[in-house]
């Protein structure tokens, strides 16, 4: 018996030795000594006392890393997205009127800050009226018809506004401009969600927002200089560029609305087969909380286009000065949006929203100390950082919470928060400046930013800090949504990113606890992301 055990043990040892020898021979065959570069440094072997080759890894240079990051940021997106991106850029290159409307009314036409605030409020009221209606039309008629109707209406009403003389006529046409301008937003965002894969949406929203601010940086600087020679060119120029934008949509963008009965993908948290009405949206407490908190931030951000130009005008600054200061916002977004998005895309959305609220509030609060163009620019820099963080995070979360066949209505409700802010911010800003001075307004912005940050902090408590191996962000029950491929949704910034690098081998139960023939969370490809992720997911 002992001889048998010893013989078996020896046989197993010989078998192991044979396998090790075969592996070493295979490695030598793959990399023969004659092909090893002699220039590689040699190090002492801890086993034989001789030397072994050691190769150093050459890291790509800084410019090479930047080029690779740029390629990764723009690669893999569909052609339709780039035409939509182009139309957005053209539209924003001509966004003259909304930015300079308050300055036009107070400096060029001589109206009071209160009247400028009233006109701005009516502009916002138009947006309130059209936001919900445009969201419904986006779902019923389609994305493309809604966009075309909104853009043609914008071109006509903006041109008309430039020829209005009577205060009542100016206010009425401004309301129409607000309706037309806002009507395209739900359709644009819904189309983007339709045509871009879930794992690319955060990146797509960031690139779209980058285009918005690239156009804004150019248009605000150019408009400030053009306004020195007359405002009529601003109204006509915006009208012409909006028409060009409509032509791009007409010729290059087909309808993207999902057909009735199209099953929702695994990224649709709020996917439901039942028809989606506005009442459904209003009953979605989690989504309405996000909308309410965004309203607070929107009230702050709107002051940049209503109260800040009035405040600068009262301090003796020119329209060109304001154009340069507000252009800092666009330039910073153009330079920082993409790298910042790459940095934040796998971090907790709630924490990012808390930070963005504080940056926005206290950035505008810093305006109270501004007495020169440089200090105004510094204040703009602070709140712009908050804007850069907030925009892709917020938009990804909104799309994530929107059901497939109700995206238009959900986007309309989200746009409504901005429209309500456009309505309320001018009234509040103009009244506070007239009654208490600009410094009181900027202090109020800091207070509102703090309240919004606290609200996002409470929202953080309702979201999971980390997702374990048995949980998936795309399902409140922790089960994988049926996708037919066993892919696990992987969360980016406010977004499910069904990453190609995040596929988990399908299991018999459909859970994410174990992949087929794997340990918990082991990815099918070995190098892919596992079901357990150190990245906090955005929704329960």
mmCIF file of C-alpha atoms in Angstrom, residues 20-255:
data_model
loop_
_atom_site.group_PDB
_atom_site.id
_atom_site.type_symbol
_atom_site.label_atom_id
_atom_site.label_comp_id
_atom_site.label_asym_id
_atom_site.label_seq_id
_atom_site.Cartn_x
_atom_site.Cartn_y
_atom_site.Cartn_z
ATOM 1 C CA UNK A 20 6.256 22.459 -16.461
ATOM 2 C CA UNK A 21 8.996 21.404 -18.873
ATOM 3 C CA UNK A 22 6.540 21.485 -21.774
ATOM 4 C CA UNK A 23 5.391 24.968 -20.742
ATOM 5 C CA UNK A 24 8.976 26.212 -20.555
ATOM 6 C CA UNK A 25 9.715 24.737 -23.966
ATOM 7 C CA UNK A 26 6.639 26.408 -25.399
ATOM 8 C CA UNK A 27 7.710 29.750 -23.963
ATOM 9 C CA UNK A 28 11.186 29.328 -25.431
ATOM 10 C CA UNK A 29 9.598 28.521 -28.775
ATOM 11 C CA UNK A 30 7.495 31.674 -28.643
ATOM 12 C CA UNK A 31 10.433 33.900 -27.680
ATOM 13 C CA UNK A 32 13.745 32.335 -28.748
ATOM 14 C CA UNK A 33 16.832 33.801 -27.092
ATOM 15 C CA UNK A 34 18.207 34.915 -30.439
ATOM 16 C CA UNK A 35 15.244 37.249 -30.934
ATOM 17 C CA UNK A 36 15.549 39.009 -27.573
ATOM 18 C CA UNK A 37 17.074 42.443 -28.150
ATOM 19 C CA UNK A 38 20.528 42.662 -26.655
ATOM 20 C CA UNK A 39 19.871 46.243 -25.626
ATOM 21 C CA UNK A 40 17.439 45.197 -22.920
ATOM 22 C CA UNK A 41 18.814 45.647 -19.388
ATOM 23 C CA UNK A 42 19.819 42.563 -17.459
ATOM 24 C CA UNK A 43 19.002 41.862 -13.844
ATOM 25 C CA UNK A 44 20.298 39.244 -11.409
ATOM 26 C CA UNK A 45 18.193 36.085 -11.235
ATOM 27 C CA UNK A 46 17.143 35.204 -7.675
ATOM 28 C CA UNK A 47 17.251 31.485 -8.520
ATOM 29 C CA UNK A 48 20.444 30.933 -10.490
ATOM 30 C CA UNK A 49 22.571 33.934 -9.650
ATOM 31 C CA UNK A 50 22.825 34.652 -13.372
ATOM 32 C CA UNK A 51 21.124 37.370 -15.301
ATOM 33 C CA UNK A 52 17.699 37.599 -16.889
ATOM 34 C CA UNK A 53 16.300 40.017 -19.355
ATOM 35 C CA UNK A 54 13.994 42.783 -18.081
ATOM 36 C CA UNK A 55 12.064 45.027 -20.442
ATOM 37 C CA UNK A 56 10.884 48.496 -19.518
ATOM 38 C CA UNK A 57 7.451 49.639 -20.685
ATOM 39 C CA UNK A 58 7.531 52.871 -22.636
ATOM 40 C CA UNK A 59 4.576 55.067 -21.790
ATOM 41 C CA UNK A 60 3.108 57.217 -24.544
ATOM 42 C CA UNK A 61 4.008 60.875 -24.399
ATOM 43 C CA UNK A 62 1.606 63.556 -23.223
ATOM 44 C CA UNK A 63 0.568 64.649 -26.737
ATOM 45 C CA UNK A 64 0.107 61.007 -27.733
ATOM 46 C CA UNK A 65 -2.173 60.398 -24.757
ATOM 47 C CA UNK A 66 -4.178 63.505 -25.637
ATOM 48 C CA UNK A 67 -4.565 62.350 -29.232
ATOM 49 C CA UNK A 68 -5.665 58.913 -28.103
ATOM 50 C CA UNK A 69 -8.147 60.420 -25.642
ATOM 51 C CA UNK A 70 -9.526 62.662 -28.384
ATOM 52 C CA UNK A 71 -9.971 59.691 -30.716
ATOM 53 C CA UNK A 72 -11.710 57.674 -28.021
ATOM 54 C CA UNK A 73 -14.009 60.604 -27.260
ATOM 55 C CA UNK A 74 -15.363 60.882 -30.801
ATOM 56 C CA UNK A 75 -15.113 57.316 -32.114
ATOM 57 C CA UNK A 76 -17.950 54.845 -32.369
ATOM 58 C CA UNK A 77 -20.848 57.315 -32.551
ATOM 59 C CA UNK A 78 -23.352 56.969 -35.424
ATOM 60 C CA UNK A 79 -23.427 59.351 -38.383
ATOM 61 C CA UNK A 80 -26.884 60.577 -37.407
ATOM 62 C CA UNK A 81 -25.471 61.828 -34.126
ATOM 63 C CA UNK A 82 -22.868 63.924 -35.916
ATOM 64 C CA UNK A 83 -25.494 65.569 -38.121
ATOM 65 C CA UNK A 84 -27.536 66.311 -35.008
ATOM 66 C CA UNK A 85 -24.357 67.631 -33.388
ATOM 67 C CA UNK A 86 -23.711 69.838 -36.446
ATOM 68 C CA UNK A 87 -27.222 71.277 -36.350
ATOM 69 C CA UNK A 88 -26.767 72.086 -32.670
ATOM 70 C CA UNK A 89 -23.467 73.830 -33.343
ATOM 71 C CA UNK A 90 -24.956 75.935 -36.149
ATOM 72 C CA UNK A 91 -27.900 76.849 -33.951
ATOM 73 C CA UNK A 92 -25.668 77.991 -31.111
ATOM 74 C CA UNK A 93 -23.356 79.943 -33.389
ATOM 75 C CA UNK A 94 -26.325 82.234 -33.944
ATOM 76 C CA UNK A 95 -27.620 82.346 -30.374
ATOM 77 C CA UNK A 96 -27.356 86.118 -30.089
ATOM 78 C CA UNK A 97 -30.735 87.361 -28.893
ATOM 79 C CA UNK A 98 -31.349 85.479 -25.642
ATOM 80 C CA UNK A 99 -27.878 86.361 -24.359
ATOM 81 C CA UNK A 100 -28.078 90.062 -25.170
ATOM 82 C CA UNK A 101 -31.814 90.693 -24.782
ATOM 83 C CA UNK A 102 -31.542 92.238 -21.304
ATOM 84 C CA UNK A 103 -28.631 94.429 -22.375
ATOM 85 C CA UNK A 104 -30.509 95.428 -25.535
ATOM 86 C CA UNK A 105 -33.564 96.505 -23.555
ATOM 87 C CA UNK A 106 -31.736 98.414 -20.800
ATOM 88 C CA UNK A 107 -28.816 99.997 -22.673
ATOM 89 C CA UNK A 108 -30.034 100.305 -26.272
ATOM 90 C CA UNK A 109 -33.739 100.963 -25.620
ATOM 91 C CA UNK A 110 -33.442 102.602 -22.190
ATOM 92 C CA UNK A 111 -35.947 100.433 -20.308
ATOM 93 C CA UNK A 112 -35.620 99.666 -16.607
ATOM 94 C CA UNK A 113 -34.194 96.494 -15.155
ATOM 95 C CA UNK A 114 -37.697 95.566 -13.994
ATOM 96 C CA UNK A 115 -39.062 95.784 -17.546
ATOM 97 C CA UNK A 116 -36.127 93.770 -18.855
ATOM 98 C CA UNK A 117 -36.919 91.214 -16.175
ATOM 99 C CA UNK A 118 -40.581 91.178 -17.245
ATOM 100 C CA UNK A 119 -39.654 90.562 -20.886
ATOM 101 C CA UNK A 120 -37.256 87.833 -19.823
ATOM 102 C CA UNK A 121 -40.018 86.311 -17.707
ATOM 103 C CA UNK A 122 -42.398 86.285 -20.672
ATOM 104 C CA UNK A 123 -39.666 84.627 -22.713
ATOM 105 C CA UNK A 124 -39.531 81.980 -19.997
ATOM 106 C CA UNK A 125 -43.341 81.738 -19.899
ATOM 107 C CA UNK A 126 -43.296 80.872 -23.575
ATOM 108 C CA UNK A 127 -40.881 78.083 -22.765
ATOM 109 C CA UNK A 128 -43.138 76.832 -19.971
ATOM 110 C CA UNK A 129 -46.080 76.696 -22.357
ATOM 111 C CA UNK A 130 -44.205 74.849 -25.083
ATOM 112 C CA UNK A 131 -42.060 72.459 -23.023
ATOM 113 C CA UNK A 132 -44.804 70.026 -22.088
ATOM 114 C CA UNK A 133 -46.641 70.380 -25.394
ATOM 115 C CA UNK A 134 -43.458 69.831 -27.394
ATOM 116 C CA UNK A 135 -42.706 66.737 -25.332
ATOM 117 C CA UNK A 136 -46.112 65.273 -26.185
ATOM 118 C CA UNK A 137 -45.666 66.147 -29.883
ATOM 119 C CA UNK A 138 -42.223 64.539 -29.833
ATOM 120 C CA UNK A 139 -43.777 61.225 -28.779
ATOM 121 C CA UNK A 140 -46.873 61.477 -30.996
ATOM 122 C CA UNK A 141 -45.691 63.136 -34.227
ATOM 123 C CA UNK A 142 -42.009 62.301 -34.025
ATOM 124 C CA UNK A 143 -38.705 63.970 -33.267
ATOM 125 C CA UNK A 144 -38.014 65.349 -36.756
ATOM 126 C CA UNK A 145 -41.346 67.152 -37.399
ATOM 127 C CA UNK A 146 -41.230 68.742 -33.947
ATOM 128 C CA UNK A 147 -37.687 70.001 -34.489
ATOM 129 C CA UNK A 148 -38.468 71.448 -37.926
ATOM 130 C CA UNK A 149 -41.616 73.225 -36.754
ATOM 131 C CA UNK A 150 -39.785 74.695 -33.765
ATOM 132 C CA UNK A 151 -36.807 75.896 -35.797
ATOM 133 C CA UNK A 152 -38.885 77.542 -38.526
ATOM 134 C CA UNK A 153 -40.981 79.286 -35.869
ATOM 135 C CA UNK A 154 -37.826 80.458 -34.101
ATOM 136 C CA UNK A 155 -36.354 81.946 -37.272
ATOM 137 C CA UNK A 156 -39.534 83.903 -38.036
ATOM 138 C CA UNK A 157 -40.170 85.180 -34.495
ATOM 139 C CA UNK A 158 -36.559 86.240 -33.817
ATOM 140 C CA UNK A 159 -36.461 88.293 -37.013
ATOM 141 C CA UNK A 160 -39.792 89.887 -36.081
ATOM 142 C CA UNK A 161 -38.575 90.783 -32.588
ATOM 143 C CA UNK A 162 -35.836 92.960 -34.025
ATOM 144 C CA UNK A 163 -38.422 95.244 -35.654
ATOM 145 C CA UNK A 164 -40.734 95.672 -32.665
ATOM 146 C CA UNK A 165 -40.921 99.175 -31.165
ATOM 147 C CA UNK A 166 -43.797 99.242 -28.684
ATOM 148 C CA UNK A 167 -43.101 97.781 -25.213
ATOM 149 C CA UNK A 168 -46.181 95.548 -25.353
ATOM 150 C CA UNK A 169 -45.232 94.253 -28.808
ATOM 151 C CA UNK A 170 -41.684 93.517 -27.654
ATOM 152 C CA UNK A 171 -42.982 91.575 -24.663
ATOM 153 C CA UNK A 172 -45.500 89.594 -26.740
ATOM 154 C CA UNK A 173 -43.025 88.600 -29.450
ATOM 155 C CA UNK A 174 -40.426 87.697 -26.807
ATOM 156 C CA UNK A 175 -42.956 85.230 -25.393
ATOM 157 C CA UNK A 176 -43.390 83.678 -28.852
ATOM 158 C CA UNK A 177 -39.601 83.445 -29.268
ATOM 159 C CA UNK A 178 -39.400 81.619 -25.942
ATOM 160 C CA UNK A 179 -42.080 79.157 -27.059
ATOM 161 C CA UNK A 180 -40.398 78.438 -30.384
ATOM 162 C CA UNK A 181 -36.863 78.169 -29.008
ATOM 163 C CA UNK A 182 -37.777 75.768 -26.219
ATOM 164 C CA UNK A 183 -39.988 73.540 -28.363
ATOM 165 C CA UNK A 184 -37.035 71.854 -30.060
ATOM 166 C CA UNK A 185 -35.265 70.771 -26.868
ATOM 167 C CA UNK A 186 -37.327 67.665 -25.963
ATOM 168 C CA UNK A 187 -37.105 66.463 -29.567
ATOM 169 C CA UNK A 188 -33.330 66.942 -29.770
ATOM 170 C CA UNK A 189 -32.674 65.123 -26.505
ATOM 171 C CA UNK A 190 -35.102 62.308 -27.338
ATOM 172 C CA UNK A 191 -33.545 61.810 -30.781
ATOM 173 C CA UNK A 192 -30.096 61.656 -29.216
ATOM 174 C CA UNK A 193 -31.271 58.996 -26.785
ATOM 175 C CA UNK A 194 -32.812 57.064 -29.699
ATOM 176 C CA UNK A 195 -29.799 56.988 -32.004
ATOM 177 C CA UNK A 196 -26.942 56.598 -29.508
ATOM 178 C CA UNK A 197 -26.206 53.295 -27.777
ATOM 179 C CA UNK A 198 -26.669 53.307 -23.990
ATOM 180 C CA UNK A 199 -22.955 52.927 -23.266
ATOM 181 C CA UNK A 200 -22.185 56.018 -25.362
ATOM 182 C CA UNK A 201 -24.913 58.380 -24.165
ATOM 183 C CA UNK A 202 -22.963 60.223 -21.502
ATOM 184 C CA UNK A 203 -20.188 60.823 -24.015
ATOM 185 C CA UNK A 204 -22.719 61.913 -26.642
ATOM 186 C CA UNK A 205 -24.414 64.356 -24.285
ATOM 187 C CA UNK A 206 -21.028 65.773 -23.341
ATOM 188 C CA UNK A 207 -20.060 66.247 -26.991
ATOM 189 C CA UNK A 208 -23.409 67.877 -27.716
ATOM 190 C CA UNK A 209 -22.993 70.187 -24.747
ATOM 191 C CA UNK A 210 -19.473 70.900 -25.948
ATOM 192 C CA UNK A 211 -20.919 71.964 -29.322
ATOM 193 C CA UNK A 212 -23.440 74.202 -27.578
ATOM 194 C CA UNK A 213 -20.712 76.007 -25.716
ATOM 195 C CA UNK A 214 -18.329 76.147 -28.651
ATOM 196 C CA UNK A 215 -21.031 77.956 -30.577
ATOM 197 C CA UNK A 216 -21.853 80.070 -27.554
ATOM 198 C CA UNK A 217 -18.236 81.122 -27.050
ATOM 199 C CA UNK A 218 -18.011 82.287 -30.652
ATOM 200 C CA UNK A 219 -21.455 83.883 -30.803
ATOM 201 C CA UNK A 220 -21.209 85.776 -27.514
ATOM 202 C CA UNK A 221 -17.872 87.325 -28.437
ATOM 203 C CA UNK A 222 -18.992 88.166 -31.966
ATOM 204 C CA UNK A 223 -22.372 89.460 -30.819
ATOM 205 C CA UNK A 224 -20.791 91.791 -28.280
ATOM 206 C CA UNK A 225 -18.717 93.374 -31.027
ATOM 207 C CA UNK A 226 -21.604 93.461 -33.514
ATOM 208 C CA UNK A 227 -23.882 95.088 -30.943
ATOM 209 C CA UNK A 228 -21.522 98.049 -30.766
ATOM 210 C CA UNK A 229 -22.651 98.899 -34.325
ATOM 211 C CA UNK A 230 -26.340 98.046 -33.985
ATOM 212 C CA UNK A 231 -28.583 95.264 -32.698
ATOM 213 C CA UNK A 232 -30.606 94.665 -35.880
ATOM 214 C CA UNK A 233 -27.845 92.484 -37.318
ATOM 215 C CA UNK A 234 -28.051 90.241 -34.249
ATOM 216 C CA UNK A 235 -31.732 89.465 -34.774
ATOM 217 C CA UNK A 236 -31.389 88.862 -38.514
ATOM 218 C CA UNK A 237 -28.181 86.853 -38.099
ATOM 219 C CA UNK A 238 -29.744 84.477 -35.582
ATOM 220 C CA UNK A 239 -32.769 84.021 -37.827
ATOM 221 C CA UNK A 240 -30.578 83.090 -40.799
ATOM 222 C CA UNK A 241 -28.490 80.553 -38.873
ATOM 223 C CA UNK A 242 -31.583 78.878 -37.416
ATOM 224 C CA UNK A 243 -32.844 78.403 -40.970
ATOM 225 C CA UNK A 244 -29.539 76.733 -41.878
ATOM 226 C CA UNK A 245 -29.974 74.463 -38.861
ATOM 227 C CA UNK A 246 -33.463 73.506 -40.069
ATOM 228 C CA UNK A 247 -32.059 72.643 -43.502
ATOM 229 C CA UNK A 248 -29.530 70.267 -41.920
ATOM 230 C CA UNK A 249 -32.313 68.528 -40.003
ATOM 231 C CA UNK A 250 -34.506 68.329 -43.109
ATOM 232 C CA UNK A 251 -31.858 66.865 -45.413
ATOM 233 C CA UNK A 252 -29.737 64.728 -43.086
ATOM 234 C CA UNK A 253 -31.774 63.501 -40.112
ATOM 235 C CA UNK A 254 -34.442 60.805 -40.589
ATOM 236 C CA UNK A 255 -37.087 60.138 -37.991
#
